[in-house]
Short mmCIF file of C-alpha atoms in Angstrom, two decimals:
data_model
loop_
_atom_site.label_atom_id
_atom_site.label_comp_id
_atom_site.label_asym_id
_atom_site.label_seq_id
_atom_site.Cartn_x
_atom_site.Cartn_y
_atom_site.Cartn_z
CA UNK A 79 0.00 0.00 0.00
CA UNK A 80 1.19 3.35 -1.18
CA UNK A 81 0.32 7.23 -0.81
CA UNK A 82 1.93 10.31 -2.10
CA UNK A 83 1.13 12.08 0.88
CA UNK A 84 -0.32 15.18 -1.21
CA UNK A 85 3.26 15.18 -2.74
CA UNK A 86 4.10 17.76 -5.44
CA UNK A 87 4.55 16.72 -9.07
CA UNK A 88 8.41 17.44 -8.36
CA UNK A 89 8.72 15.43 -5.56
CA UNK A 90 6.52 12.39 -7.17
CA UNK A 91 9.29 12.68 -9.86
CA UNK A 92 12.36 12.88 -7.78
CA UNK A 93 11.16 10.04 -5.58
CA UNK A 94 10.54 7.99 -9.05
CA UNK A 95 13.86 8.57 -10.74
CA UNK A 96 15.82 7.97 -7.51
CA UNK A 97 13.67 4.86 -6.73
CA UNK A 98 14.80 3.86 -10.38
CA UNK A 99 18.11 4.57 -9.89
CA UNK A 100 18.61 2.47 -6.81
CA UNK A 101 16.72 -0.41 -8.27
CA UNK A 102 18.77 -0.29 -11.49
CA UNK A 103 21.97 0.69 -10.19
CA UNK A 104 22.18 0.05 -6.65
CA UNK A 105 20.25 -3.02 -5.89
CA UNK A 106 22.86 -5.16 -7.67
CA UNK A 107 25.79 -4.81 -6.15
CA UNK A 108 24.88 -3.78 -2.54
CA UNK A 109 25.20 -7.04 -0.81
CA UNK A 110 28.45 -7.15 -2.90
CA UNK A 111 29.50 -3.70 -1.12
CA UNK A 112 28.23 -4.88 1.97
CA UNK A 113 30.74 -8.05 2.67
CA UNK A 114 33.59 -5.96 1.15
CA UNK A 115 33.13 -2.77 2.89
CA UNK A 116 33.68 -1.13 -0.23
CA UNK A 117 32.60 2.92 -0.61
CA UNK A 118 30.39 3.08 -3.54
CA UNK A 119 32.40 5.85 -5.33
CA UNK A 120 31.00 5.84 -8.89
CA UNK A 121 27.44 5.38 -7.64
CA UNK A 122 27.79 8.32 -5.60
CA UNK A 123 29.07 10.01 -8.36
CA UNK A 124 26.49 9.26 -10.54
CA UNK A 125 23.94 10.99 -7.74
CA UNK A 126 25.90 13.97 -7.77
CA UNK A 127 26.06 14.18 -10.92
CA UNK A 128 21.92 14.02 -10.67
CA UNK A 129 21.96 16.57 -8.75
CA UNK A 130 21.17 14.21 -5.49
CA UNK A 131 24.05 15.65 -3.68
CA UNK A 132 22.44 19.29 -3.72
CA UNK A 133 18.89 18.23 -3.92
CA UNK A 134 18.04 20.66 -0.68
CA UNK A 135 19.49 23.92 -1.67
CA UNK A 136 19.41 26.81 -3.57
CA UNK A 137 20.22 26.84 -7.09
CA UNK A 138 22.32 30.21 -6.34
CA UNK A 139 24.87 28.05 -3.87
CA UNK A 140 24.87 25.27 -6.41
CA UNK A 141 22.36 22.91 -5.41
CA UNK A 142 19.71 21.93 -7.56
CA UNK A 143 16.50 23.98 -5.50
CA UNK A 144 14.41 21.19 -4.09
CA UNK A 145 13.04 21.21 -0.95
CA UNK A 146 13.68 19.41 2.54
CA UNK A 147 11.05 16.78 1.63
CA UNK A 148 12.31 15.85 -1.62
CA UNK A 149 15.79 15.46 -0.33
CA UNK A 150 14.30 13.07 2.43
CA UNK A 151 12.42 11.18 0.19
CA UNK A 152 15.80 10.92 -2.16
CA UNK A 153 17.13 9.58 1.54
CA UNK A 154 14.10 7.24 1.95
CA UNK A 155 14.29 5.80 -1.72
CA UNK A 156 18.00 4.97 -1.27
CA UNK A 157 17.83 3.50 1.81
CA UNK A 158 15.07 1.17 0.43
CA UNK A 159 17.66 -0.60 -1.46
CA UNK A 160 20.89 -0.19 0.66
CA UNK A 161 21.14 1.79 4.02
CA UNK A 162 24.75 2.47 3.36
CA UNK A 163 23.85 4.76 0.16
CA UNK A 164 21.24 6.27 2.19
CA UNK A 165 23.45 7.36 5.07
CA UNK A 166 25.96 8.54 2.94
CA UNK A 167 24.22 10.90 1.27
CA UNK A 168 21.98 11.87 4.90
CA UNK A 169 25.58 12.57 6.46
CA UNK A 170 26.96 14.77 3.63
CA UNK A 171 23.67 17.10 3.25
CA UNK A 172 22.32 17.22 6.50
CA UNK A 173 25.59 17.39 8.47
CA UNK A 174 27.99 18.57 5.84
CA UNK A 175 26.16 20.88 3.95
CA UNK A 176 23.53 22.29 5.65
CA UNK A 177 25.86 24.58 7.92
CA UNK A 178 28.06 25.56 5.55
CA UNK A 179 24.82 26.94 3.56
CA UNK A 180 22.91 28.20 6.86
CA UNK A 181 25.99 29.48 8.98
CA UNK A 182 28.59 30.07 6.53
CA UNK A 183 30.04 33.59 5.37
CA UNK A 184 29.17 34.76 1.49
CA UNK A 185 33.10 33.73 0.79
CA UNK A 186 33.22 30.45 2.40
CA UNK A 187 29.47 28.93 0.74
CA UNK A 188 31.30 30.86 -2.77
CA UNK A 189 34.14 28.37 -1.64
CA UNK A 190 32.57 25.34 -0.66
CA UNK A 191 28.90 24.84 -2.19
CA UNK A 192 29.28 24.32 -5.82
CA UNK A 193 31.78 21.73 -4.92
CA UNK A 194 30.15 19.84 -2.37
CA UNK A 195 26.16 20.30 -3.94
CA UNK A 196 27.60 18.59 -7.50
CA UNK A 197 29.81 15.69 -5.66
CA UNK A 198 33.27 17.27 -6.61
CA UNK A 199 34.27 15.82 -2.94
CA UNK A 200 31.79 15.01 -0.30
CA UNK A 201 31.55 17.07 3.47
CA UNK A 202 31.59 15.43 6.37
CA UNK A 203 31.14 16.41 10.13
CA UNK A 204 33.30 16.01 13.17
CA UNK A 205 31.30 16.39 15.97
CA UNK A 206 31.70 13.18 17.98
CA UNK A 207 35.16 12.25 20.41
CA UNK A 208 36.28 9.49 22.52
CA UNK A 209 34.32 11.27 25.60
CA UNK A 210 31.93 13.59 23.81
CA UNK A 211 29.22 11.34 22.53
CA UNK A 212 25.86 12.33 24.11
CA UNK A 213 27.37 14.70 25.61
CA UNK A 214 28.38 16.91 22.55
CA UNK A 215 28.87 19.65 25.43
CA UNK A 216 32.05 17.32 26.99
CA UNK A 217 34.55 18.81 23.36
CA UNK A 218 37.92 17.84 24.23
CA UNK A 219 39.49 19.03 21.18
CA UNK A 220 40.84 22.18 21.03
CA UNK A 221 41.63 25.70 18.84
CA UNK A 222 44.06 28.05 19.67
CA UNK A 223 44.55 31.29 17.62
CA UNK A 224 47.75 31.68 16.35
CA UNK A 225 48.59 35.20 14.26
CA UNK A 226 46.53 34.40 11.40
CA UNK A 227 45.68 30.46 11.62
CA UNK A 228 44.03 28.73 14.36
CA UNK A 229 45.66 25.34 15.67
CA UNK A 230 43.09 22.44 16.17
CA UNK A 231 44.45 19.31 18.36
CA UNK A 232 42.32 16.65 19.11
CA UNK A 233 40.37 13.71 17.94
CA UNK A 234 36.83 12.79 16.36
CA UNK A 235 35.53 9.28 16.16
CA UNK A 236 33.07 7.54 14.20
CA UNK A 237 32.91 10.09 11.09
CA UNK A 238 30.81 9.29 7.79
CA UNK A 239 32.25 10.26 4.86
CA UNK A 240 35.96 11.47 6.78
CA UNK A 241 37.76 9.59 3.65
CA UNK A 242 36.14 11.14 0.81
CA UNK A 243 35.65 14.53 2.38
CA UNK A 244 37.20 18.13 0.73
CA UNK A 245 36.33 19.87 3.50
CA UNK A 246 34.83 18.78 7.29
CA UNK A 247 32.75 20.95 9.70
CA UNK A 248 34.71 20.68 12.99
CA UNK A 249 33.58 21.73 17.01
CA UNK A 250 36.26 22.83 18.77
CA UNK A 251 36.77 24.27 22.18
CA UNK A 252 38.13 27.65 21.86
CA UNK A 253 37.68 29.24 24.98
CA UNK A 254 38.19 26.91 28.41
CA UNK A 255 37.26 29.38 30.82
CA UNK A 256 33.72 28.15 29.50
CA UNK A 257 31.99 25.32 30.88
CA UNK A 258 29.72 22.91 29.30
CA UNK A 259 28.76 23.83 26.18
CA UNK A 260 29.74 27.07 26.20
CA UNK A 261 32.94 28.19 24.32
CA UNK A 262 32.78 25.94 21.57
CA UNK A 263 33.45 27.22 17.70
CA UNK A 264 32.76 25.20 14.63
CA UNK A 265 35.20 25.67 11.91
CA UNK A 266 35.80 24.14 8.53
CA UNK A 267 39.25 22.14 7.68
CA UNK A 268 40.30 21.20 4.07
CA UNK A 269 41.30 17.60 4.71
CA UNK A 270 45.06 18.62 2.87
CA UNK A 271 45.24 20.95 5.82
CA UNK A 272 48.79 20.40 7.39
CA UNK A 273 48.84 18.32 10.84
CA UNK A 274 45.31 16.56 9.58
CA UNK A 275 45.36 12.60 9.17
CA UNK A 276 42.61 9.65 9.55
CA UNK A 277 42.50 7.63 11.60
CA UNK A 278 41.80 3.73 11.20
CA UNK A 279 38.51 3.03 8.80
CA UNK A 280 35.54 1.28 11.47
CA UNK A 281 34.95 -2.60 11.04
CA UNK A 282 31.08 -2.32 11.34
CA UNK A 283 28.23 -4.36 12.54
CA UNK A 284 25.72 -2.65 9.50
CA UNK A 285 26.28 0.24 6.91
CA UNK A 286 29.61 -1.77 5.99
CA UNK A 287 29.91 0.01 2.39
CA UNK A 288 29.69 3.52 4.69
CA UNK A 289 32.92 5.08 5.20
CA UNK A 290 33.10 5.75 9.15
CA UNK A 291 36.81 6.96 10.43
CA UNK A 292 38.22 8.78 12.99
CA UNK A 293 40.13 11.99 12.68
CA UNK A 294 42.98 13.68 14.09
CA UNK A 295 44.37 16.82 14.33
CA UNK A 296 47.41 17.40 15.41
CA UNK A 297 48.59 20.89 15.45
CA UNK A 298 46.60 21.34 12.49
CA UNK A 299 46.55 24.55 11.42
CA UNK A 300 43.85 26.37 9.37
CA UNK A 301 42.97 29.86 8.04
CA UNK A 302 41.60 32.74 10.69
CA UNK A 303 38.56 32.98 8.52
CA UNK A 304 37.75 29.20 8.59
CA UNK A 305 35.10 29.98 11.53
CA UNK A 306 31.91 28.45 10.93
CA UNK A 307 29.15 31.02 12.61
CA UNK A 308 30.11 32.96 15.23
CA UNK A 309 33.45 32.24 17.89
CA UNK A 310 32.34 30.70 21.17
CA UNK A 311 28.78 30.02 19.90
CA UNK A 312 29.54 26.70 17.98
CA UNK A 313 26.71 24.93 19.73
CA UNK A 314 23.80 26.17 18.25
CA UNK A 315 25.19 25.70 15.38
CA UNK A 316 25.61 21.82 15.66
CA UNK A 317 22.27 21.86 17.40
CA UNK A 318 20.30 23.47 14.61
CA UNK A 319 22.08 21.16 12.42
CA UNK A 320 21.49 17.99 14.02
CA UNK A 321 17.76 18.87 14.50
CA UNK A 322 17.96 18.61 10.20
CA UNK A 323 20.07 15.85 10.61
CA UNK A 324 17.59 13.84 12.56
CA UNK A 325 14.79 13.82 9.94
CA UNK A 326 17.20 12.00 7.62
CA UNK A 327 18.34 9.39 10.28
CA UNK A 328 14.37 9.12 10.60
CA UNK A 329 14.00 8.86 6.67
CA UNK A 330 17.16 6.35 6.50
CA UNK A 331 15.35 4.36 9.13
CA UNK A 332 12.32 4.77 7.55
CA UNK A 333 13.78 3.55 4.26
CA UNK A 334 15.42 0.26 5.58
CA UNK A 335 12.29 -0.45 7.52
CA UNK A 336 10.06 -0.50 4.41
CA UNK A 337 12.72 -2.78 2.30
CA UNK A 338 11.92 -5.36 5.23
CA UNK A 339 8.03 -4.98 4.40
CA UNK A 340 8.77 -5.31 0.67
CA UNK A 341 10.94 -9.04 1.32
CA UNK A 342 8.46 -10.22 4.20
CA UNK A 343 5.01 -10.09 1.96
CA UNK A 344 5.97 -11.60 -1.65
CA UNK A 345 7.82 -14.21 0.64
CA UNK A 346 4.78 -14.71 3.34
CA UNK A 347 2.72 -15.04 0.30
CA UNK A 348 5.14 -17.89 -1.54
CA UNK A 349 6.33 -19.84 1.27
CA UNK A 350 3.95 -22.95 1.89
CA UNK A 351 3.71 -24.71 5.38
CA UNK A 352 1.13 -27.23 6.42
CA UNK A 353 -0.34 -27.27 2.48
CA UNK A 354 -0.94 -23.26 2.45
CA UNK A 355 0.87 -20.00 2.03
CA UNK A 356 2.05 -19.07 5.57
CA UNK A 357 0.84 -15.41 5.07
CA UNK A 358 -2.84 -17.12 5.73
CA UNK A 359 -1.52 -17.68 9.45
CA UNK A 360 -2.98 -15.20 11.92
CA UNK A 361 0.54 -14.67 13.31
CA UNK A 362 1.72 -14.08 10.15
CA UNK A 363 -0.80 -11.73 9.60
CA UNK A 364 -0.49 -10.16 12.80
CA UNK A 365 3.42 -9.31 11.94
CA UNK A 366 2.75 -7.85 8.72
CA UNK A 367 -0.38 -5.66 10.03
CA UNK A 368 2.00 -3.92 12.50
CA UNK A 369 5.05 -3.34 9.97
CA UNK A 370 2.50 -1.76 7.93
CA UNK A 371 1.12 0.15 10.21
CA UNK A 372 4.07 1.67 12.14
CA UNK A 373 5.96 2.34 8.71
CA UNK A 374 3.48 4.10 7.53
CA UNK A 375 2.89 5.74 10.97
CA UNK A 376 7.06 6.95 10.89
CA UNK A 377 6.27 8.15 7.50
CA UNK A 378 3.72 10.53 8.24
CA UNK A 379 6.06 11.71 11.47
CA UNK A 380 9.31 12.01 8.95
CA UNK A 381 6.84 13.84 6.23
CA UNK A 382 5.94 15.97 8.81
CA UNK A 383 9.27 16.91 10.48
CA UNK A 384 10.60 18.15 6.59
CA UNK A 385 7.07 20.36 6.12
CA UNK A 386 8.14 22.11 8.91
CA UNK A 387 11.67 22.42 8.29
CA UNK A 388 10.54 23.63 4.96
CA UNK A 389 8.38 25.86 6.48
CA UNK A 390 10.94 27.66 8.52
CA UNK A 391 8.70 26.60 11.61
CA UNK A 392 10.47 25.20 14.70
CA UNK A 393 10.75 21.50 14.72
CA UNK A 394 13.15 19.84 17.63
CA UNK A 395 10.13 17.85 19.11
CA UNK A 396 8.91 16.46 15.69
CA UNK A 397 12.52 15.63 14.15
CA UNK A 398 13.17 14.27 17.55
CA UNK A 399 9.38 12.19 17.26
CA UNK A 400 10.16 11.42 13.79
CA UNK A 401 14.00 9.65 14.47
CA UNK A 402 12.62 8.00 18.05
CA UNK A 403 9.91 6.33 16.41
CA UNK A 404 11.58 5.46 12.87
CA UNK A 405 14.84 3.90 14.05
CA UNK A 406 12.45 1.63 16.41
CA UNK A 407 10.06 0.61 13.37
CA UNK A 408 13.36 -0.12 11.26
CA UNK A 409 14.41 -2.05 14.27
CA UNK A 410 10.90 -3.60 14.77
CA UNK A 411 10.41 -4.13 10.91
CA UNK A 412 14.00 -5.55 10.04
CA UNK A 413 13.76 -8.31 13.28
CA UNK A 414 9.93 -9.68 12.00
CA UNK A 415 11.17 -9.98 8.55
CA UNK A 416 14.08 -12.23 10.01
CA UNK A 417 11.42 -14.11 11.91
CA UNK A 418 8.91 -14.65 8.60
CA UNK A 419 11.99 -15.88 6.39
CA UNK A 420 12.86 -18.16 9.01
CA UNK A 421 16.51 -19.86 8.76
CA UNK A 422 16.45 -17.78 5.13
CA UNK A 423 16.20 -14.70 6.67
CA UNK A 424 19.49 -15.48 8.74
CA UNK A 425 21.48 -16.29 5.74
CA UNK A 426 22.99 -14.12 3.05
CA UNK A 427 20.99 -15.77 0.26
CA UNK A 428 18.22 -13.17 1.32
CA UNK A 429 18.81 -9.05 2.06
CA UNK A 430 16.61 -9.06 5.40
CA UNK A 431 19.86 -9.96 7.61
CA UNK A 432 22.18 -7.02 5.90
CA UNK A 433 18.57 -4.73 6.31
CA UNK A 434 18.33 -5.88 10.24
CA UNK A 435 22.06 -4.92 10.86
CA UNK A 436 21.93 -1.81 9.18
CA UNK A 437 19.10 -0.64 11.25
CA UNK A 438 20.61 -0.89 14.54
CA UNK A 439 22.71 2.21 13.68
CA UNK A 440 19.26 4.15 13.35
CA UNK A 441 19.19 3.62 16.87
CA UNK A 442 22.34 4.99 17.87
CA UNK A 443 23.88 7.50 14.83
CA UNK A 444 22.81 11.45 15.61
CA UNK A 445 21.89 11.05 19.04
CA UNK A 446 20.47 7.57 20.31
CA UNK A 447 16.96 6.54 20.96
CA UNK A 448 17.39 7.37 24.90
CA UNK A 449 18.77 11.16 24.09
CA UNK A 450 15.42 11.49 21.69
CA UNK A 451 13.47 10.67 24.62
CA UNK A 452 15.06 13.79 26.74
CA UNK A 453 14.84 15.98 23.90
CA UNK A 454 10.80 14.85 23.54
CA UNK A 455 10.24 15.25 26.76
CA UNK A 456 11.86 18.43 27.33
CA UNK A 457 10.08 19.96 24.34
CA UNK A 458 6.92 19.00 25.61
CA UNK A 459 7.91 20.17 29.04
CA UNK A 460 8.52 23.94 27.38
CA UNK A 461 4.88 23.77 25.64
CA UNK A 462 3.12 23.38 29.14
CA UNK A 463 5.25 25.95 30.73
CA UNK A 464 3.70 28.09 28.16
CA UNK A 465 0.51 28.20 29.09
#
C-alpha cells in the first residue's frame, strides 16, 4: 500500500527517478558492497552528478533547488535498497552541507557549495570524540589562535564520509574558561590541511559500504577565517544542524524499515507450510499488520518533520518524534522480517539480515533513541510551561 502524501509533481518525480536509480543501479551490487566494505564511489558520483548531492538547496549556492522533503524522500528511496547509500548521502547534506549553507560567510558557501552540492568531494562532520558522545557539550578538542591560523588538536571518532571529504565541519573548544557547552566554535578544515590525518577506517556491525573513520588533528593549522558562525557560539550551530540531521536518520530508518516490508510479503505469500501460504496464518498476519502500520505511521512523522523544516517553523520535538519512532520501526520491521523468512532470513541468500544490521545504527547514529526521549520530553515540558 502506497500514498503520495499530497506530494508535489516534483517530488513524485524525484522520488521515481531515484527509486529507479537504486533499483537499477544500486540493488545489484549492494550485498556485494556490503561483505567488502567497499565505498560506492562511482554510484555516488552518478547521484551527484543528478543533482542528489544538492537536492536541498538553492540553485544560487549550487544545489539543484528542491526542498527538505524531496531530499528526504531521495534519503528514503535509497535506503530502500541499501542503508549504506542512504546514510551517505543523509551525512553529507544534512551534516555537511547544511551549515556551511545556513551558517557560513558569502566567501566560504562561494568556496565550498558548488563543490560539495555537485559531488566534486563530499563534506563530512566532526562532531563526535572518545568522551563527547551524548554529551556533545564534553569537546575535548581544542583551537588556539595563532597570528593568522588557528591550531586544532584533538580527535573525532566515528565520522561518515571522513575519507572522501574536501572539507569537514569541525567543534572545537576555543575558549576553556567556559563550561559545558559554552565556548565551543565550529570551523571548517580542508582535509590537505597540514597536521590533519585519519585515523583507522571502522569494522562495522551494518552500513559496511559507509565510510566511518576517525580523525585527528594534530597541530593542524587552518585559516583565521575558517570559523563556521560565530566564535564561542559553535553549539547552536551543531544543534540546529542535528535537529535537520535527525529527519534524515528518521528517513534512513524509515527507508530500511520499508525494504523489510517489501521481502516479508511476496515471501509470506510464496512460502507454503502445512499445504498453504504461511501469510494465511494469523501470526503471520499479525506481523505484517504492524510493519505496515508503524511504517506508515514513521512516515507521516518524517513527512511531517521536513514540512516544517521547509516551512521555517520550529521542529526539535517532531525531528526528535520522527527519528525515536523510525529507528524503532526499522528495528521492529528488520527483526519480524528475520522471523517470517525463518533460517532464510538469517542467511545471506536473502537481504533481510544485511537490512536488520543496518538498522541498529538508526538507533544509535545522531543522538540515540534514549537522548530522543530527553529531547521529547523536554520539548513537551517547554509547551506546558507556556501556558
Amino acid at each position: 500500500m502506497h500514498t503520495n502524501f499530497d506530494l508535489t509533481e516534483e517530488q513524485q518525480a524525484i522520488r521515481d527517478t531515484v527509486r529507479r536509480f537504486a533499483r537499477e543501479k544500486i540493488a545489484p551490487i549492494a550485498a556485494q558492497l556490503d561483505e567488502s566494505q567497499e565505498f560506492p564511489q562511482a554510484t555516488i558520483k552518478e547521484l551527484g552528478e543528478m543533482g542528489i548531492l544538492g537536492i536541498g538547496f538553492p540553485e544560487e549556492d549550487g544545489g539543484m533547488g528542491g526542498d527538505t522533503l524531496s531530499y528526504i524522500i531521495a534519503v528514503e528511496e535509497l535506503s530502500r535498497v541499501d542503508g549504506s547509500h542512504g546514510i551517505t548521502v543523509a551525512a553529507h547534506c544534512s551534516l555537511g552541507v547544511w551549515p556551511i549553507h545556513a551558517f557560513g560567510t558569502p566567501a566560504q558557501k562561494a568556496k565550498y557549495m558548488p563543490k560539495i552540492c555537485s559531488g566534486e568531494y563530499l563534506s563530512s562532520f566532526g562532531l563526535t570524540e572518545p568522551e563527547a558522545g551524548s554529551d556533545a557539550g564534553g569537546t575535548r578538542t581544542t583551537a588556539v589562535l595563532d597570528g593568522d591560523h588557528w591550531v586544532l588538536n584533538g580527535a573525532k571518532q566515528f565520522i561518515t564520509n571522513a575519507t572522501y571529504a574536501g572539507v569537514l565541519v569541525v567543534t572545537a573548544k576555543t575558549d576553556k574558561s567556559m563550561v559545558g557547552s559554552k565556548g565551543i566554535s565550529a570551523f571548517l578544515v580542508e582535509t590537505d590541511a597540514p597536521g590533519f590525518k585519519l585515523g583507522k577506517k571502522e569494522n562495522k556491525l551494518g552500513l559496511r559500504a559507509s565510510d566511518t573513520r576517525e580523525l585527528i588533528f594534530e597541530d593542524c593549522r587552518i585559516p583565521r577565517d575558517a570559523l563556521l558562525g560565530e566564535l564561542n557560539h559553535g553549539f547552536p550551530v551543531f544543534m540546529k544542524t542535528l535537529d535537520g540531521g535527525r529527519i534524515s536518520i528518521a528517513a534512513l530508518s524509515l527507508g530500511i524499515a520499508q525494504s523489510a516490508l517489501d521481502a516479508a510479503v511476496p515471501y509470506a505469500m510464496e512460502r507454503k507450510q502445512f499445504g498453504r501460504p504461511i501469510v494465511e496464518f494469523e501470526m503471520i498476519q499479525s506481523y505484517l499488520a504492524e510493519m505496515q502500520t508503524e511504517v506508515t505511521a514513521a512516515r507521516h512523522l518524517t513527512y511531517h518533520a521536513a514540512r516544517l523544516k521547509d516551512a521555517k517553523r520550529r521542529h526539535t520535538i517532531e525531528s526528535a518524534m520522527a527519528k525515536y519512532y523510525a529507528s524503532r520501526t526499522a528495528m521492529k520491521a528488520t527483526t519480524l522480517a528475520v522471523q517470517i523468512l525463518g533460517g532464510y532470513g538469517y542467511t545471506k541468500d536473502y537481504p533481510v539480515e544485511r537490512y536488520f544490521r543496518d538498522a541498529k545504527l538508526c538507533e544509535i547514529g545522531e543522538g540515540t533513541s534514549e537522548i530522543q526521549k530527553i529531547v521529547i520530553a523536554r520539548e513537551l515540558v517547554k509547551t506546558f510551561e507556556k501556558t
